[in-house]
CSV table of C-alpha atoms in Angstrom, one decimal:
chain,number,residue,atom,x,y,z
A,1,MET,CA,-10.3,-9.3,-17.5
A,2,LYS,CA,-8.7,-6.8,-15.1
A,3,THR,CA,-5.0,-6.8,-14.8
A,4,VAL,CA,-3.7,-5.7,-11.4
A,5,LEU,CA,-0.1,-4.7,-10.6
A,6,VAL,CA,0.6,-5.1,-6.9
A,7,THR,CA,3.8,-3.7,-5.3
A,8,GLY,CA,5.3,-5.3,-2.2
A,9,ALA,CA,3.8,-8.5,-3.5
A,10,ASN,CA,6.1,-11.1,-2.0
A,11,ARG,CA,4.8,-11.1,1.6
A,12,GLY,CA,2.2,-9.7,4.1
A,13,ILE,CA,-0.6,-7.6,2.8
A,14,GLY,CA,0.7,-7.6,-0.8
A,15,LEU,CA,0.9,-11.4,-1.1
A,16,ALA,CA,-2.5,-11.8,0.6
A,17,THR,CA,-4.0,-9.4,-1.9
A,18,CYS,CA,-2.5,-11.3,-4.9
A,19,LYS,CA,-3.8,-14.6,-3.6
A,20,ILE,CA,-7.4,-13.3,-3.2
A,21,LEU,CA,-7.4,-11.5,-6.5
A,22,SER,CA,-6.0,-14.6,-8.3
A,23,LYS,CA,-8.8,-16.7,-6.9
A,24,LYS,CA,-11.3,-14.1,-8.3
A,25,LYS,CA,-9.7,-14.6,-11.7
A,26,TYR,CA,-7.8,-11.3,-12.0
A,27,LYS,CA,-4.5,-11.3,-13.9
A,28,ILE,CA,-1.8,-10.5,-11.3
A,29,ILE,CA,1.6,-8.9,-11.9
A,30,GLY,CA,3.5,-8.8,-8.6
A,31,VAL,CA,6.5,-6.5,-8.0
A,32,ALA,CA,9.0,-6.7,-5.1
A,33,ARG,CA,12.7,-6.8,-4.4
A,34,SER,CA,12.9,-10.6,-4.3
A,35,LYS,CA,10.8,-13.3,-5.9
A,36,ILE,CA,9.1,-16.1,-4.0
A,37,LYS,CA,8.0,-19.6,-4.9
A,38,ASN,CA,4.5,-20.4,-6.1
A,39,PHE,CA,3.5,-16.8,-6.7
A,40,PRO,CA,0.0,-16.6,-8.1
A,41,GLY,CA,0.8,-14.7,-11.2
A,42,LYS,CA,3.7,-13.0,-13.1
A,43,PHE,CA,6.4,-11.7,-10.8
A,44,ILE,CA,9.0,-8.9,-11.6
A,45,GLU,CA,11.9,-8.2,-9.3
A,46,CYS,CA,12.5,-4.5,-8.7
A,47,ASP,CA,14.0,-2.3,-6.1
A,48,LEU,CA,11.2,0.3,-5.7
A,49,SER,CA,13.4,2.6,-3.6
A,50,ASN,CA,15.5,3.2,-6.7
A,51,GLN,CA,14.0,5.5,-9.3
A,52,ASN,CA,16.1,4.0,-12.2
A,53,SER,CA,14.9,0.5,-11.2
A,54,ILE,CA,11.3,1.8,-11.5
A,55,ASN,CA,12.1,3.2,-14.9
A,56,ASP,CA,13.3,-0.2,-16.0
A,57,LEU,CA,10.1,-1.8,-14.5
A,58,ILE,CA,8.0,0.6,-16.5
A,59,LYS,CA,9.6,-0.5,-19.7
A,60,LYS,CA,8.9,-4.1,-18.8
A,61,ILE,CA,5.2,-3.6,-18.1
A,62,LYS,CA,4.3,-1.4,-21.1
A,63,LYS,CA,3.2,-4.5,-23.0
A,64,TYR,CA,0.6,-5.4,-20.4
A,65,ASN,CA,-2.9,-3.8,-20.3
A,66,ILE,CA,-2.7,-2.9,-16.6
A,67,ASN,CA,-5.9,-1.2,-15.5
A,68,CYS,CA,-5.5,-1.6,-11.7
A,69,LEU,CA,-2.7,-0.6,-9.4
A,70,VAL,CA,-2.2,-1.5,-5.7
A,71,ASN,CA,0.6,0.7,-4.2
A,72,ASN,CA,1.5,-1.5,-1.3
A,73,ALA,CA,5.3,-1.4,-1.0
A,74,GLY,CA,6.6,0.4,2.0
A,75,THR,CA,8.5,0.1,5.3
A,76,SER,CA,8.7,1.8,8.6
A,77,PHE,CA,11.6,3.7,10.1
A,78,GLY,CA,11.5,4.1,13.9
A,79,GLN,CA,13.2,7.2,15.2
A,80,SER,CA,12.6,9.7,18.0
A,81,ILE,CA,12.7,13.4,17.2
A,82,ASP,CA,16.2,13.6,18.8
A,83,ASP,CA,17.4,10.8,16.5
A,84,LEU,CA,15.7,11.9,13.4
A,85,ASP,CA,18.0,12.4,10.4
A,86,LEU,CA,17.1,13.6,6.9
A,87,ASP,CA,18.8,10.6,5.2
A,88,THR,CA,16.3,8.3,6.9
A,89,PHE,CA,13.5,10.7,6.0
A,90,ASP,CA,14.5,10.6,2.4
A,91,LYS,CA,14.6,6.8,2.4
A,92,SER,CA,11.0,6.7,3.8
A,93,ILE,CA,9.7,9.1,1.1
A,94,ASN,CA,11.6,7.2,-1.6
A,95,LEU,CA,9.8,3.9,-0.7
A,96,ASN,CA,6.6,4.8,0.9
A,97,LEU,CA,5.4,7.7,-1.3
A,98,ARG,CA,7.4,8.3,-4.5
A,99,PRO,CA,7.0,4.9,-6.1
A,100,ALA,CA,3.2,5.2,-5.7
A,101,VAL,CA,3.3,8.5,-7.6
A,102,GLN,CA,5.8,7.4,-10.2
A,103,LEU,CA,4.0,4.2,-11.1
A,104,SER,CA,0.6,5.8,-11.0
A,105,LEU,CA,1.8,8.5,-13.4
A,106,GLU,CA,2.8,5.9,-15.9
A,107,LEU,CA,-0.2,3.5,-15.6
A,108,VAL,CA,-2.8,6.2,-15.6
A,109,LYS,CA,-2.1,6.9,-19.2
A,110,ASN,CA,-3.6,3.6,-20.3
A,111,MET,CA,-6.4,3.9,-17.8
A,112,LYS,CA,-7.4,7.3,-19.2
A,113,LYS,CA,-7.2,5.9,-22.8
A,114,LYS,CA,-9.5,3.0,-21.9
A,115,LYS,CA,-11.8,5.1,-19.7
A,116,PHE,CA,-11.4,2.7,-16.8
A,117,GLY,CA,-9.0,2.2,-13.9
A,118,ARG,CA,-8.5,1.5,-10.2
A,119,ILE,CA,-5.7,2.9,-8.0
A,120,VAL,CA,-5.5,1.8,-4.4
A,121,SER,CA,-2.7,2.9,-2.1
A,122,ILE,CA,-1.9,1.5,1.3
A,123,SER,CA,-1.3,4.1,3.9
A,124,SER,CA,-1.4,3.4,7.7
A,125,ARG,CA,-3.2,4.4,10.8
A,126,ALA,CA,0.1,5.8,11.8
A,127,ALA,CA,-0.6,8.6,9.4
A,128,LEU,CA,-2.8,10.0,12.1
A,129,GLY,CA,0.2,10.3,14.3
A,130,ARG,CA,2.4,7.8,16.2
A,131,GLU,CA,5.3,8.3,18.5
A,132,LEU,CA,8.8,7.5,17.0
A,133,ARG,CA,7.5,7.4,13.4
A,134,THR,CA,8.0,10.8,12.0
A,135,SER,CA,9.4,9.7,8.6
A,136,TYR,CA,6.8,6.9,8.2
A,137,SER,CA,3.9,9.1,9.2
A,138,VAL,CA,4.8,11.9,6.9
A,139,ALA,CA,5.2,9.6,3.9
A,140,LYS,CA,2.0,7.7,4.6
A,141,SER,CA,0.2,11.0,5.1
A,142,GLY,CA,1.3,12.1,1.7
A,143,LEU,CA,-0.7,9.3,0.2
A,144,TYR,CA,-3.9,11.0,1.5
A,145,GLY,CA,-3.3,14.2,-0.5
A,146,PHE,CA,-2.3,12.2,-3.5
A,147,THR,CA,-5.4,10.0,-3.4
A,148,ARG,CA,-7.9,12.8,-2.8
A,149,THR,CA,-6.4,15.0,-5.5
A,150,TRP,CA,-6.2,12.3,-8.1
A,151,ALA,CA,-9.8,11.1,-7.3
A,152,LEU,CA,-11.0,14.6,-8.3
A,153,GLU,CA,-9.1,14.8,-11.5
A,154,LEU,CA,-9.7,11.3,-12.7
A,155,ALA,CA,-13.4,10.7,-11.9
A,156,LYS,CA,-14.4,11.9,-15.3
A,157,TYR,CA,-12.4,9.0,-16.8
A,158,ASN,CA,-14.1,6.4,-14.7
A,159,ILE,CA,-10.9,5.9,-12.7
A,160,THR,CA,-11.3,5.5,-9.0
A,161,VAL,CA,-8.5,6.4,-6.5
A,162,ASN,CA,-8.8,5.1,-2.9
A,163,LEU,CA,-6.8,4.4,0.2
A,164,VAL,CA,-6.7,1.6,2.7
A,165,SER,CA,-5.1,2.4,6.1
A,166,PRO,CA,-4.2,-0.7,8.2
A,167,GLY,CA,-3.8,-0.6,11.9
A,168,PRO,CA,-1.9,-3.4,13.8
A,169,ILE,CA,-1.6,-6.2,11.3
A,170,MET,CA,0.6,-9.1,12.1
A,171,THR,CA,3.2,-9.0,9.3
A,172,GLU,CA,6.9,-9.5,9.2
A,173,LEU,CA,7.3,-5.7,9.0
A,174,HIS,CA,5.3,-5.3,12.2
A,175,LYS,CA,7.3,-7.9,14.0
A,176,ARG,CA,10.6,-6.3,12.9
A,177,ASN,CA,9.6,-2.8,14.0
A,178,ASN,CA,7.8,-3.6,17.3
A,179,SER,CA,9.0,-5.4,20.4
A,180,GLN,CA,7.6,-8.9,20.9
A,181,ASN,CA,7.9,-8.6,24.6
A,182,LYS,CA,4.7,-9.8,26.2
A,183,SER,CA,4.2,-6.8,28.4
A,184,TYR,CA,4.7,-4.5,25.4
A,185,GLN,CA,2.3,-6.5,23.3
A,186,LYS,CA,-0.3,-6.3,26.0
A,187,LYS,CA,0.1,-2.5,26.4
A,188,TYR,CA,0.0,-2.1,22.6
A,189,LEU,CA,-3.1,-4.2,22.1
A,190,ASN,CA,-4.9,-2.4,24.9
A,191,GLN,CA,-4.9,0.6,22.6
A,192,ASN,CA,-7.0,-1.3,20.2
A,193,PRO,CA,-10.7,-1.7,20.9
A,194,MET,CA,-10.7,-5.2,19.4
A,195,ARG,CA,-7.7,-6.2,21.5
A,196,ARG,CA,-6.1,-8.3,18.7
A,197,TYR,CA,-4.0,-8.0,15.6
A,198,GLY,CA,-5.5,-8.0,12.2
A,199,ASP,CA,-4.6,-10.6,9.6
A,200,PRO,CA,-3.1,-9.5,6.2
A,201,SER,CA,-6.1,-11.2,4.5
A,202,GLU,CA,-8.5,-8.7,6.3
A,203,VAL,CA,-6.6,-5.8,4.7
A,204,ALA,CA,-6.5,-7.6,1.4
A,205,ALA,CA,-10.3,-7.9,1.5
A,206,ALA,CA,-10.7,-4.1,1.7
A,207,ILE,CA,-8.2,-3.6,-1.2
A,208,CYS,CA,-10.2,-6.1,-3.3
A,209,PHE,CA,-13.4,-4.2,-2.6
A,210,PHE,CA,-11.9,-1.0,-4.0
A,211,ILE,CA,-10.8,-3.0,-7.1
A,212,SER,CA,-14.2,-4.6,-7.6
A,213,ASP,CA,-17.1,-3.5,-9.8
A,214,GLU,CA,-19.1,-3.0,-6.6
A,215,ALA,CA,-16.9,0.0,-5.7
A,216,SER,CA,-17.4,1.7,-9.0
A,217,PHE,CA,-19.0,4.8,-7.3
A,218,VAL,CA,-16.5,5.0,-4.5
A,219,THR,CA,-13.5,7.3,-5.0
A,220,GLY,CA,-11.3,9.6,-2.9
A,221,GLN,CA,-12.0,7.6,0.2
A,222,SER,CA,-9.9,6.1,3.0
A,223,LEU,CA,-10.9,2.8,4.7
A,224,TYR,CA,-9.3,2.1,8.0
A,225,VAL,CA,-8.8,-1.6,8.7
A,226,CYS,CA,-7.6,-1.1,12.3
A,227,GLY,CA,-9.8,-2.8,14.8
A,228,GLY,CA,-11.1,0.7,15.9
A,229,MET,CA,-7.7,2.3,16.7
A,230,SER,CA,-8.5,5.2,14.4
A,231,VAL,CA,-11.6,5.9,16.5
A,232,GLY,CA,-10.1,5.4,19.9
A,233,HIS,CA,-6.3,5.7,20.1
A,234,ALA,CA,-6.0,8.5,17.5
A,235,PRO,CA,-9.5,9.6,16.7
A,236,ILE,CA,-10.4,11.5,13.5
């Protein structure tokens, strides 16, 4: 049985992923700052923005045979260039990028030993560039280099490393960081070829694909779940 650790597991994309994987009979270990009721697996509270808290988490999970990791935890900080400050920049790195590397460094030891593993990190279409999101875009862009480099080094151990990059997904984070004004919403969705928001379950489906046996020959890749925004609004 595959044991999957999912960060940011108490809501949005993380929770949707845990629910789908649980239905597929994966063993789930969820991590987030606060616990929720009826979580579909074991839950460990941890402030992933704090390195010492992650060190404590690592001690707690050593007894589990974790062979899959979903680096989902993150948040967005909206600032213009004129308002950008390095404290906010550091906060973004410390939640959106560093925990993914820190946890992967620990869990990959067991994966290499067992000659099997899956690492999936959640980036964002904003990594291609988005106004007022310098800190967030930089941190999420860092996951690309991390993913591609580790994919090359770990392929010989049967460990795949991939990336899912969501576009406009209707989550609590999106609502908090974007105006809910109808005129703004219309303008925002007009940038999206599908003219709608995605659901967390649609991103979770992509994550579950990378975890699955069907994706055993896929590594170092980024899958955009964005309704076409990565093709139209910020083409690559």
